[in-house]
mmCIF file of N, CA, C and O in Angstrom:
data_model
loop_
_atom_site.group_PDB
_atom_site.id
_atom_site.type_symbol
_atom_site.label_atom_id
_atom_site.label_comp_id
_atom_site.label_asym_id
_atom_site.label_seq_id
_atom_site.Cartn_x
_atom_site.Cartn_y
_atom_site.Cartn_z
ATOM 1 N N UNK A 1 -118.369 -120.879 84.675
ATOM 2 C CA UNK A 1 -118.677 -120.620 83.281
ATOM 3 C C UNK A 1 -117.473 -120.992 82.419
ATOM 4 O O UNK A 1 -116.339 -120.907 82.889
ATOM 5 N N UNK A 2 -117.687 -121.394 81.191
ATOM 6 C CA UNK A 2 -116.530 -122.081 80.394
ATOM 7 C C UNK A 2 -115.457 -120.609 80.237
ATOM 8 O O UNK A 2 -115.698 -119.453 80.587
ATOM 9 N N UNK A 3 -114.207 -121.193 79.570
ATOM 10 C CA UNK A 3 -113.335 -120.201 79.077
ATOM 11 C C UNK A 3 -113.543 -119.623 77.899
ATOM 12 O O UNK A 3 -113.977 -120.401 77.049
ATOM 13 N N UNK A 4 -113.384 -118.548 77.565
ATOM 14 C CA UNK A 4 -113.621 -117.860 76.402
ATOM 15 C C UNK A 4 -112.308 -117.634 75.795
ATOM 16 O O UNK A 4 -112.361 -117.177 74.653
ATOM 17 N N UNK A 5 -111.432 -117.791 76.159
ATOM 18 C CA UNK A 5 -110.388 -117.345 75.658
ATOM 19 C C UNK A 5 -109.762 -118.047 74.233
ATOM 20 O O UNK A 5 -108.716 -117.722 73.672
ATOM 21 N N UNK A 6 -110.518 -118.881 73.911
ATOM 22 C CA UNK A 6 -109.913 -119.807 72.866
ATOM 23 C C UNK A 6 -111.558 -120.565 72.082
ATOM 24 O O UNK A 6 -111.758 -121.649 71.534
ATOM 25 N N UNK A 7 -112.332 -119.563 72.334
ATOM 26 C CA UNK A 7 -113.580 -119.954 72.279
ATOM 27 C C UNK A 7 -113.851 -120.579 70.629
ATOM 28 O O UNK A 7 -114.590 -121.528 70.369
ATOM 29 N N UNK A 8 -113.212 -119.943 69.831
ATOM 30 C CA UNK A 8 -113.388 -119.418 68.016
ATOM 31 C C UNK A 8 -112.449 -120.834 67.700
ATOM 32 O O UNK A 8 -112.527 -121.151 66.513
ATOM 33 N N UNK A 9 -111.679 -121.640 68.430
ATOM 34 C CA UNK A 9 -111.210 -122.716 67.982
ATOM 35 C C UNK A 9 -112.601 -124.026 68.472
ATOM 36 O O UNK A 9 -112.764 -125.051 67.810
ATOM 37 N N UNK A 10 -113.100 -123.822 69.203
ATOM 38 C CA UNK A 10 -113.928 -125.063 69.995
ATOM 39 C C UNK A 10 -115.219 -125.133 69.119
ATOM 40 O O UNK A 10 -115.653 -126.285 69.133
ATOM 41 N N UNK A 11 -116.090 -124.163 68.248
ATOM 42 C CA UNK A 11 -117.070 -123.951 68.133
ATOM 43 C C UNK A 11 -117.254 -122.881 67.052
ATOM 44 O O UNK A 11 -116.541 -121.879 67.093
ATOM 45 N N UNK A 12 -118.321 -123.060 65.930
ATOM 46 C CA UNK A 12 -118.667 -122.022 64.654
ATOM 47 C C UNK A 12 -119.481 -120.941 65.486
ATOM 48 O O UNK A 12 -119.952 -120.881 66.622
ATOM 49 N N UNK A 13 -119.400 -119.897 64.075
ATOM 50 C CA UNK A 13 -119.839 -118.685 64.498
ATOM 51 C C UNK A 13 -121.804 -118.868 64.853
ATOM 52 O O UNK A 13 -122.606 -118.099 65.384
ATOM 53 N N UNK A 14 -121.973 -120.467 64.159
ATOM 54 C CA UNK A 14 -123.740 -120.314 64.220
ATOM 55 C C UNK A 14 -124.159 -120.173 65.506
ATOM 56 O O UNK A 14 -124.904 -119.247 65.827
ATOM 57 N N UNK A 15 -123.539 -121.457 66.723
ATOM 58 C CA UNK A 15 -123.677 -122.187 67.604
ATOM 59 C C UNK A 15 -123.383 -120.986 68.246
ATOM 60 O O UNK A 15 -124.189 -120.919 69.174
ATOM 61 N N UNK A 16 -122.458 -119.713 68.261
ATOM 62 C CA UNK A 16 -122.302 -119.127 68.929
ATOM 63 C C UNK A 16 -123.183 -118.012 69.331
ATOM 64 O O UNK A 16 -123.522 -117.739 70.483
ATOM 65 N N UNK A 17 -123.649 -117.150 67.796
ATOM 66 C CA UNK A 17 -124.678 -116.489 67.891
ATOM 67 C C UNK A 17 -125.650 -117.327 68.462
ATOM 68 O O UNK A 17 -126.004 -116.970 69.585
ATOM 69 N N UNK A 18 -126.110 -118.198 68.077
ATOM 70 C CA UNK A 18 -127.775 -118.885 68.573
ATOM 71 C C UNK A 18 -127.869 -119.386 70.209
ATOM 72 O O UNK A 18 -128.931 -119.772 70.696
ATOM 73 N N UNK A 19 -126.520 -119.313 71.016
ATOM 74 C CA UNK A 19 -126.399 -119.450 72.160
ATOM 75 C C UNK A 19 -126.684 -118.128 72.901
ATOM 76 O O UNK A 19 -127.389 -117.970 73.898
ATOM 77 N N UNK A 20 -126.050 -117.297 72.266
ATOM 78 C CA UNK A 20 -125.948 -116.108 72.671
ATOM 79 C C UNK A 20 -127.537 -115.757 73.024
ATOM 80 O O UNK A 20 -128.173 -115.879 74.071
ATOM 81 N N UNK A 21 -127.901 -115.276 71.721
ATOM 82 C CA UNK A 21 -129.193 -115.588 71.003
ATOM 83 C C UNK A 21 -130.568 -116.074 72.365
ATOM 84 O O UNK A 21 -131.554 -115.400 72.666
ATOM 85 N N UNK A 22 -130.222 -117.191 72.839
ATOM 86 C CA UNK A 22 -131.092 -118.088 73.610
ATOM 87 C C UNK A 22 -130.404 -119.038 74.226
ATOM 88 O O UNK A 22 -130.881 -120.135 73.937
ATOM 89 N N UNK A 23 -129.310 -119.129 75.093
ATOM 90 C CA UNK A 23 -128.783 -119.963 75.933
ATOM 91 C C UNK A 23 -129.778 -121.157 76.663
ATOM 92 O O UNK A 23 -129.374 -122.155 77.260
ATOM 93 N N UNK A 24 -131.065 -120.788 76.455
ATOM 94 C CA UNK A 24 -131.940 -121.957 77.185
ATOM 95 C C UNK A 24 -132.192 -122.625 76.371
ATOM 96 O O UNK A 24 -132.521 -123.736 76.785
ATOM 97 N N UNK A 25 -132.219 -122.479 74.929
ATOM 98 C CA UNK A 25 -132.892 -123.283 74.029
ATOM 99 C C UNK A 25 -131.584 -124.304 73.735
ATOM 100 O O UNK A 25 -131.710 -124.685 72.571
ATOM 101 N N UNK A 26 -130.764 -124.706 74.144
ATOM 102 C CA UNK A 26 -130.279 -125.684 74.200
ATOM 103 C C UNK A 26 -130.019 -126.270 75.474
ATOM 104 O O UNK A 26 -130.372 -127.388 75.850
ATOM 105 N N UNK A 27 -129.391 -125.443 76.081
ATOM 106 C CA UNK A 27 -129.891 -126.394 77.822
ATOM 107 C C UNK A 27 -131.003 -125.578 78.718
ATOM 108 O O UNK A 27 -130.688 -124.398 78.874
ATOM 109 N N UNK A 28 -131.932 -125.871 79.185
ATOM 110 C CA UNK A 28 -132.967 -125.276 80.360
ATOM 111 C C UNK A 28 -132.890 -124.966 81.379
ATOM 112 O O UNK A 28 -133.711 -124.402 82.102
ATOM 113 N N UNK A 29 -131.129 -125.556 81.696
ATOM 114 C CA UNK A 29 -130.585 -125.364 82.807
ATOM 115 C C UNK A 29 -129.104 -124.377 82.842
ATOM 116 O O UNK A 29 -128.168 -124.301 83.637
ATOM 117 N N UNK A 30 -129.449 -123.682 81.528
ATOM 118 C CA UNK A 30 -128.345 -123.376 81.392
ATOM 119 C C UNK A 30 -127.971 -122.315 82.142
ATOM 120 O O UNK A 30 -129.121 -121.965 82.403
ATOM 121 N N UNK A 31 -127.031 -121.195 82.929
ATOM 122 C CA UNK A 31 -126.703 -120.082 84.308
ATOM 123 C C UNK A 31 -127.016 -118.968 83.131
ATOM 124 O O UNK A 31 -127.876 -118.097 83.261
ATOM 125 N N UNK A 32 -126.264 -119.113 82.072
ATOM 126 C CA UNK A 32 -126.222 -117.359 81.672
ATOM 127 C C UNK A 32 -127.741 -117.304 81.226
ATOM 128 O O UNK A 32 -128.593 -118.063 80.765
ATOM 129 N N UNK A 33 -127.605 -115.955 81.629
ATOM 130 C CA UNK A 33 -129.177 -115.278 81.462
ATOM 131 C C UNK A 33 -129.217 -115.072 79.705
ATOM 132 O O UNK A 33 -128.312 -115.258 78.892
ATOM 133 N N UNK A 34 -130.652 -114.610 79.492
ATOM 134 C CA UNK A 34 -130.694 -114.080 78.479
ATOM 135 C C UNK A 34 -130.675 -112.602 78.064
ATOM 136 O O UNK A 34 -131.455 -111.863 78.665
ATOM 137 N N UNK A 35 -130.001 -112.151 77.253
ATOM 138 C CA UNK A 35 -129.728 -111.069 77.493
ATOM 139 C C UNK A 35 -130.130 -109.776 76.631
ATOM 140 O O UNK A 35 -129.600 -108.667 76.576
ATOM 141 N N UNK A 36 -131.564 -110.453 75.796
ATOM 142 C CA UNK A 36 -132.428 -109.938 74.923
ATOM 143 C C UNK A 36 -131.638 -108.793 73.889
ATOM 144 O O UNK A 36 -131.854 -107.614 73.608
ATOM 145 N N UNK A 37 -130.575 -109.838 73.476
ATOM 146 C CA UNK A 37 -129.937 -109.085 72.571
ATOM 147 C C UNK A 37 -130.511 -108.879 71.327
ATOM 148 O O UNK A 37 -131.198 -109.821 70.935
ATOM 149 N N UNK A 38 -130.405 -107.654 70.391
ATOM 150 C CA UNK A 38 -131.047 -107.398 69.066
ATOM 151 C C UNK A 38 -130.018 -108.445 68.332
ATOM 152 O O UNK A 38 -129.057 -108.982 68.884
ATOM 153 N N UNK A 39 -130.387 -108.602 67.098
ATOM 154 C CA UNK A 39 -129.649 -109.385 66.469
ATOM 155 C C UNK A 39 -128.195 -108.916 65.982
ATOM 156 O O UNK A 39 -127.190 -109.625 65.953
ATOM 157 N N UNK A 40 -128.289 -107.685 65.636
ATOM 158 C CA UNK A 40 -127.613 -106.783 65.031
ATOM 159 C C UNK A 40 -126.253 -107.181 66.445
ATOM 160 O O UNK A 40 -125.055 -107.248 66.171
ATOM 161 N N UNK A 41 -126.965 -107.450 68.273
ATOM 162 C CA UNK A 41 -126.117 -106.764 68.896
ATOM 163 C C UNK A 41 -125.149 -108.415 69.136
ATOM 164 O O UNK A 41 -123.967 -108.435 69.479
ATOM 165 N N UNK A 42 -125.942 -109.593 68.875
ATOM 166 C CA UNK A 42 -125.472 -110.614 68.650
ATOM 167 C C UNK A 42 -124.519 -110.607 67.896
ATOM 168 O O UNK A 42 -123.362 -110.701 68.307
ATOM 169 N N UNK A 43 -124.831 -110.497 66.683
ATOM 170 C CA UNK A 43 -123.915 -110.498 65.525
ATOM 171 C C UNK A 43 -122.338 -109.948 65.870
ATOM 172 O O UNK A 43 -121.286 -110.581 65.768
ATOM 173 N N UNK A 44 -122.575 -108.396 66.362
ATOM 174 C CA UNK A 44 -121.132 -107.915 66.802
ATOM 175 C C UNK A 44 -120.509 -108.778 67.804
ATOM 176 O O UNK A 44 -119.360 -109.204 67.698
ATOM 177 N N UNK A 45 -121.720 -109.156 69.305
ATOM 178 C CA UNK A 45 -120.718 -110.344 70.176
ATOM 179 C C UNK A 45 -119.898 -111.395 70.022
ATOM 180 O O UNK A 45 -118.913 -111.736 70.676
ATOM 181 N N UNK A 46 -120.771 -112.195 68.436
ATOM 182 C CA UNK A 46 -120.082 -113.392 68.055
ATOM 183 C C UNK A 46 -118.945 -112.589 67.371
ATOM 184 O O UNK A 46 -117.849 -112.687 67.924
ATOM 185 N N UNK A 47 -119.010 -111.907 66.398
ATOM 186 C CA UNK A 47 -117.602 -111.305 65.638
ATOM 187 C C UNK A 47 -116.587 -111.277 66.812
ATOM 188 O O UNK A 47 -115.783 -112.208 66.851
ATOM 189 N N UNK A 48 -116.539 -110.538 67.557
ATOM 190 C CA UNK A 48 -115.459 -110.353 68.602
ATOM 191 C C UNK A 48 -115.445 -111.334 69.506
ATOM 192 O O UNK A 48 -114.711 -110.889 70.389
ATOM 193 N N UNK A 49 -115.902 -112.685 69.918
ATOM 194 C CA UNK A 49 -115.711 -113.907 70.476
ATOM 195 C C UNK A 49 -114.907 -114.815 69.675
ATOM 196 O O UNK A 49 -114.168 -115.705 70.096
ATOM 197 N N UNK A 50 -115.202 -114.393 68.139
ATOM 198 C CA UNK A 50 -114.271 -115.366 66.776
ATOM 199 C C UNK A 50 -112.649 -114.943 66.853
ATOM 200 O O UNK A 50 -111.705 -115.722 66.724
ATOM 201 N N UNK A 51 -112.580 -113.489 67.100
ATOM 202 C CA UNK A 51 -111.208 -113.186 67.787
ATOM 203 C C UNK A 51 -110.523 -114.027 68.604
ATOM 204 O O UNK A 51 -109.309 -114.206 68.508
ATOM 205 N N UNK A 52 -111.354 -114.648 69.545
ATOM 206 C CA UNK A 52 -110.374 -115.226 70.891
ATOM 207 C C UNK A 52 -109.768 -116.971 70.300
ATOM 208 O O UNK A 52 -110.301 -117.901 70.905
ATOM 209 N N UNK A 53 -109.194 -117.189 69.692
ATOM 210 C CA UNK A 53 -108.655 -118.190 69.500
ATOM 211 C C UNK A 53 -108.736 -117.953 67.364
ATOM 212 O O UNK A 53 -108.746 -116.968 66.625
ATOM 213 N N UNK A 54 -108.774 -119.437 67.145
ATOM 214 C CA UNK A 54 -108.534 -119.819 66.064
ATOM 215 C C UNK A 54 -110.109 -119.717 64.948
ATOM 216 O O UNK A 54 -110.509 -120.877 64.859
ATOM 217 N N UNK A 55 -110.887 -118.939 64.276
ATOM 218 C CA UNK A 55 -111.983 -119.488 63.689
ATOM 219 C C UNK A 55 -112.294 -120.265 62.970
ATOM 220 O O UNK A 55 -111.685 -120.206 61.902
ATOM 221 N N UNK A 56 -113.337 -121.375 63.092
ATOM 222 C CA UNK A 56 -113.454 -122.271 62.212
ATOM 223 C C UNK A 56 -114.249 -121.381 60.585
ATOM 224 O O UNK A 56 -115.266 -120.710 60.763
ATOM 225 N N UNK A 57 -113.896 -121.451 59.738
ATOM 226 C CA UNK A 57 -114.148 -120.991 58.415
ATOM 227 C C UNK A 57 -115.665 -120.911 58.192
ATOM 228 O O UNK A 57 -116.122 -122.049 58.293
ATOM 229 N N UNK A 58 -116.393 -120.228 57.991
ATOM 230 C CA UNK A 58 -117.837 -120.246 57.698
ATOM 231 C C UNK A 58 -117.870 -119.367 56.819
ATOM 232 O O UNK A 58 -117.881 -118.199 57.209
ATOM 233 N N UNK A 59 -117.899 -119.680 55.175
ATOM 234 C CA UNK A 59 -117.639 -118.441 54.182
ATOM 235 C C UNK A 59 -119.070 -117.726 53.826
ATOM 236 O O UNK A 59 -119.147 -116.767 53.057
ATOM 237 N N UNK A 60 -120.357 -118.406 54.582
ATOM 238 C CA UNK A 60 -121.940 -117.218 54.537
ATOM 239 C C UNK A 60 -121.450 -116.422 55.665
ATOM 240 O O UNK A 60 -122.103 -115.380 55.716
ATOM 241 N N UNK A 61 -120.690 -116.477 56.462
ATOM 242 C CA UNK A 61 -120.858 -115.136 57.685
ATOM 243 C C UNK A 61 -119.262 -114.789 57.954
ATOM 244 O O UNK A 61 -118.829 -114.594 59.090
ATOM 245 N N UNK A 62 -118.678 -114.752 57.104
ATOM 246 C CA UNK A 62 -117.265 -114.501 57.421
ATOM 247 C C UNK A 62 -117.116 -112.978 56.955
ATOM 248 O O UNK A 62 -116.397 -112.360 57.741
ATOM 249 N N UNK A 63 -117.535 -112.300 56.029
ATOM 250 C CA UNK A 63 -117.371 -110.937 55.574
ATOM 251 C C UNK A 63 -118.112 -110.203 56.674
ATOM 252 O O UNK A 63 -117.450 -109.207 56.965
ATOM 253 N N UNK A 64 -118.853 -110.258 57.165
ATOM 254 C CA UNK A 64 -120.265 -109.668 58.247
ATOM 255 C C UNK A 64 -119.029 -109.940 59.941
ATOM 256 O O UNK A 64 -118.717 -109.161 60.842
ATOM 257 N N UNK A 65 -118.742 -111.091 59.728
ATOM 258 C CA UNK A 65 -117.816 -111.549 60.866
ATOM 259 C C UNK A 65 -116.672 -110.736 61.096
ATOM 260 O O UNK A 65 -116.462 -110.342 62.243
ATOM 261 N N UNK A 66 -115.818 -110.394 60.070
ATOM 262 C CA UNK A 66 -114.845 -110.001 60.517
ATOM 263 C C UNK A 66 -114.248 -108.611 60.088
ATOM 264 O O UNK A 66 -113.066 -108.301 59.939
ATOM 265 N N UNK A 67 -115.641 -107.693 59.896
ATOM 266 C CA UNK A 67 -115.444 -106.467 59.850
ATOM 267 C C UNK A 67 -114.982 -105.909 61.241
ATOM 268 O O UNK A 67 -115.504 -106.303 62.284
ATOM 269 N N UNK A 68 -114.179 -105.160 61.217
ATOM 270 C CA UNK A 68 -113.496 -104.513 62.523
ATOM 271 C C UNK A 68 -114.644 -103.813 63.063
ATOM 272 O O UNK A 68 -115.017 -104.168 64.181
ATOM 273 N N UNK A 69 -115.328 -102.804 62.423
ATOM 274 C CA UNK A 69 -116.320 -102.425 63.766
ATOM 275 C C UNK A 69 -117.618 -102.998 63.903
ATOM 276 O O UNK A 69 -118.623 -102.660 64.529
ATOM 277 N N UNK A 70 -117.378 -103.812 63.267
ATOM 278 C CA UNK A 70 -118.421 -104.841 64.240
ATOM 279 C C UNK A 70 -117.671 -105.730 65.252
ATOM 280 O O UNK A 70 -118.309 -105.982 66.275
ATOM 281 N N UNK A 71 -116.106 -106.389 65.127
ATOM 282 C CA UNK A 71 -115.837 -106.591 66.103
ATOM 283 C C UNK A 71 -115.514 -105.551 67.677
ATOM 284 O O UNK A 71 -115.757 -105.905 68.831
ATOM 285 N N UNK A 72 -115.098 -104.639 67.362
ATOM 286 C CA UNK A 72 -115.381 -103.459 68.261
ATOM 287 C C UNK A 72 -116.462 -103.564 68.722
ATOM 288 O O UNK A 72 -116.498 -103.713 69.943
ATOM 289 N N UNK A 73 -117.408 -103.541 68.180
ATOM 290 C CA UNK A 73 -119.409 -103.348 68.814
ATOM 291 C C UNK A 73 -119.460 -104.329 69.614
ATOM 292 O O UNK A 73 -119.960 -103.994 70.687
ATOM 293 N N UNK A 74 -119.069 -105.723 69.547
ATOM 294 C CA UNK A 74 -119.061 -106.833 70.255
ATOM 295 C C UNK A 74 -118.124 -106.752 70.957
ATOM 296 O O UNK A 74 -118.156 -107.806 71.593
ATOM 297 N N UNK A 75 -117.211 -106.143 71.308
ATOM 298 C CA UNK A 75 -116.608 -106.121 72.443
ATOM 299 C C UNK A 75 -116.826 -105.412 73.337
ATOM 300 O O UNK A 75 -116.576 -105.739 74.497
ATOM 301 N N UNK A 76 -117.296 -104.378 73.034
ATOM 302 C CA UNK A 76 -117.937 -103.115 74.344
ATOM 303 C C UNK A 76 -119.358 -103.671 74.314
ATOM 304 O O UNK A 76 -120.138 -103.016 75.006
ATOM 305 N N UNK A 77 -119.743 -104.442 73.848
ATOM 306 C CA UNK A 77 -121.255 -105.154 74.610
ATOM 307 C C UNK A 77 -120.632 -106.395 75.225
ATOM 308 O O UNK A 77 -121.314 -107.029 76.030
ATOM 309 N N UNK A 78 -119.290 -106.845 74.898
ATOM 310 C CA UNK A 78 -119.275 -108.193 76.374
ATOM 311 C C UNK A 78 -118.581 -107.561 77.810
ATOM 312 O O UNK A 78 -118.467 -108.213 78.848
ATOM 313 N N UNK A 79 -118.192 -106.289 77.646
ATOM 314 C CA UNK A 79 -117.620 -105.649 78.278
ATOM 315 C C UNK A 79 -118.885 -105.164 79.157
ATOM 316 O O UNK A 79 -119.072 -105.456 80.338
ATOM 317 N N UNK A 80 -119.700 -104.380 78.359
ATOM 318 C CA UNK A 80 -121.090 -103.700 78.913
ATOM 319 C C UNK A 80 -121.990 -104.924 79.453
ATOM 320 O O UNK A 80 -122.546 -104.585 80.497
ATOM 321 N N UNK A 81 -122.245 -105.992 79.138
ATOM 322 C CA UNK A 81 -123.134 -107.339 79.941
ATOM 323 C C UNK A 81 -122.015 -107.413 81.031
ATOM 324 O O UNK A 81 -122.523 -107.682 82.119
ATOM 325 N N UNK A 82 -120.892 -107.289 81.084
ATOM 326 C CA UNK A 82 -120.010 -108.163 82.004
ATOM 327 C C UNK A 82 -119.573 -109.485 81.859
ATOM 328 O O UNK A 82 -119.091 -110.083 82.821
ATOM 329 N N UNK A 83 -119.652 -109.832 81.120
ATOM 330 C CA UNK A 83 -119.254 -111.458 80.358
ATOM 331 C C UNK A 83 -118.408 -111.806 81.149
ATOM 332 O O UNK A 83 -118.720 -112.870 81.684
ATOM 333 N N UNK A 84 -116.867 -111.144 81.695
ATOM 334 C CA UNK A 84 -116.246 -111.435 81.756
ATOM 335 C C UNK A 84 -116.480 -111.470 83.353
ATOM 336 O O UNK A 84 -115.384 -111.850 83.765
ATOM 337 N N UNK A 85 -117.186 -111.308 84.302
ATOM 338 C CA UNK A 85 -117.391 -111.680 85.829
ATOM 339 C C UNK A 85 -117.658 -113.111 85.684
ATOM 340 O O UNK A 85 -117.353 -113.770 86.678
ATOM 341 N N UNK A 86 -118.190 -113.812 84.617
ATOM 342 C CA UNK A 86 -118.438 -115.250 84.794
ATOM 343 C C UNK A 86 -117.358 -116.071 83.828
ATOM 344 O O UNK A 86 -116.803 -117.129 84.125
ATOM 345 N N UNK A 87 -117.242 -115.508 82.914
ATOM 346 C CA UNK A 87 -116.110 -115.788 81.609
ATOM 347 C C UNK A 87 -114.565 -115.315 81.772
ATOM 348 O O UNK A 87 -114.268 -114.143 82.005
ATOM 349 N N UNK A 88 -113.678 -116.290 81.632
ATOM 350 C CA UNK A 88 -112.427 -115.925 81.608
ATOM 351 C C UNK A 88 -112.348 -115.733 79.807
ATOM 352 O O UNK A 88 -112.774 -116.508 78.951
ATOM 353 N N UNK A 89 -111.550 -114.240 79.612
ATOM 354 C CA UNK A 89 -111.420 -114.054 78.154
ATOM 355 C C UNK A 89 -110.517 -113.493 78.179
ATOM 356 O O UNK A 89 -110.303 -112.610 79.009
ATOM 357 N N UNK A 90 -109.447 -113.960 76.967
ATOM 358 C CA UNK A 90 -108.191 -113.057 76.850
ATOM 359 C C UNK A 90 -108.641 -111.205 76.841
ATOM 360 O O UNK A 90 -109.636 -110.738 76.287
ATOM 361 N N UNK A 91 -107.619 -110.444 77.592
ATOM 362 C CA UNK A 91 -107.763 -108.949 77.460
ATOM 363 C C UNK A 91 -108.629 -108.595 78.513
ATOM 364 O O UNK A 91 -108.641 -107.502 79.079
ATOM 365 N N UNK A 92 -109.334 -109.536 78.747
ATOM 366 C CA UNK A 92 -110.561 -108.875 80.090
ATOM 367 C C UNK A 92 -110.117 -109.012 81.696
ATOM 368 O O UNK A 92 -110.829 -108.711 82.654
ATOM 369 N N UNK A 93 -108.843 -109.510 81.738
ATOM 370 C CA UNK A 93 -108.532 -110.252 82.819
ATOM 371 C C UNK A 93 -109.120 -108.861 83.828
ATOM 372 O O UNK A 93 -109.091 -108.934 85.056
#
């Protein structure tokens, strides 16, 4: 599984939620499951994935993005999926 650790420099916050979101709907072959996240629980995952590196600027989702407890919420749900058994991410080692 790719690295996460620098994830918020490689890729916007859309691509990230909408992967999250539905990982098959862009590849069919893609490993990570889906993980019938609410949107709400998306939203917090991508906030706290925009942490791990550099974010590219998106000024419609940047206030929603980088409220602290929503990044908190998204981190104890990549913590709670286990993200990090397939994902290398800074802090999770």
């Amino acid at each position: 599984a790719p690295n996460l650790s620098n994830v918020a420099e490689k890729t916007d916050a859309r691509w990230i939620y909408y992967w999250i979101k539905n990982p098959r709907m862009y590849s069919p072959e893609a490993r990570m499951p889906s993980l019938r996240l609410s949107d709400e629980e998306a939203v917090a995952i991508t906030s706290y994935l925009l942490t791990l590196g550099t974010p590219k600027p998106d000024p419609a989702l940047s206030a929603k993005l980088q409220d602290s407890d929503t990044i908190k919420q998204g981190e104890k749900l990549v913590r709670k999926y286990g993200c990090a058994g397939c994902h290398n991410a800074t802090g999770m080692e």
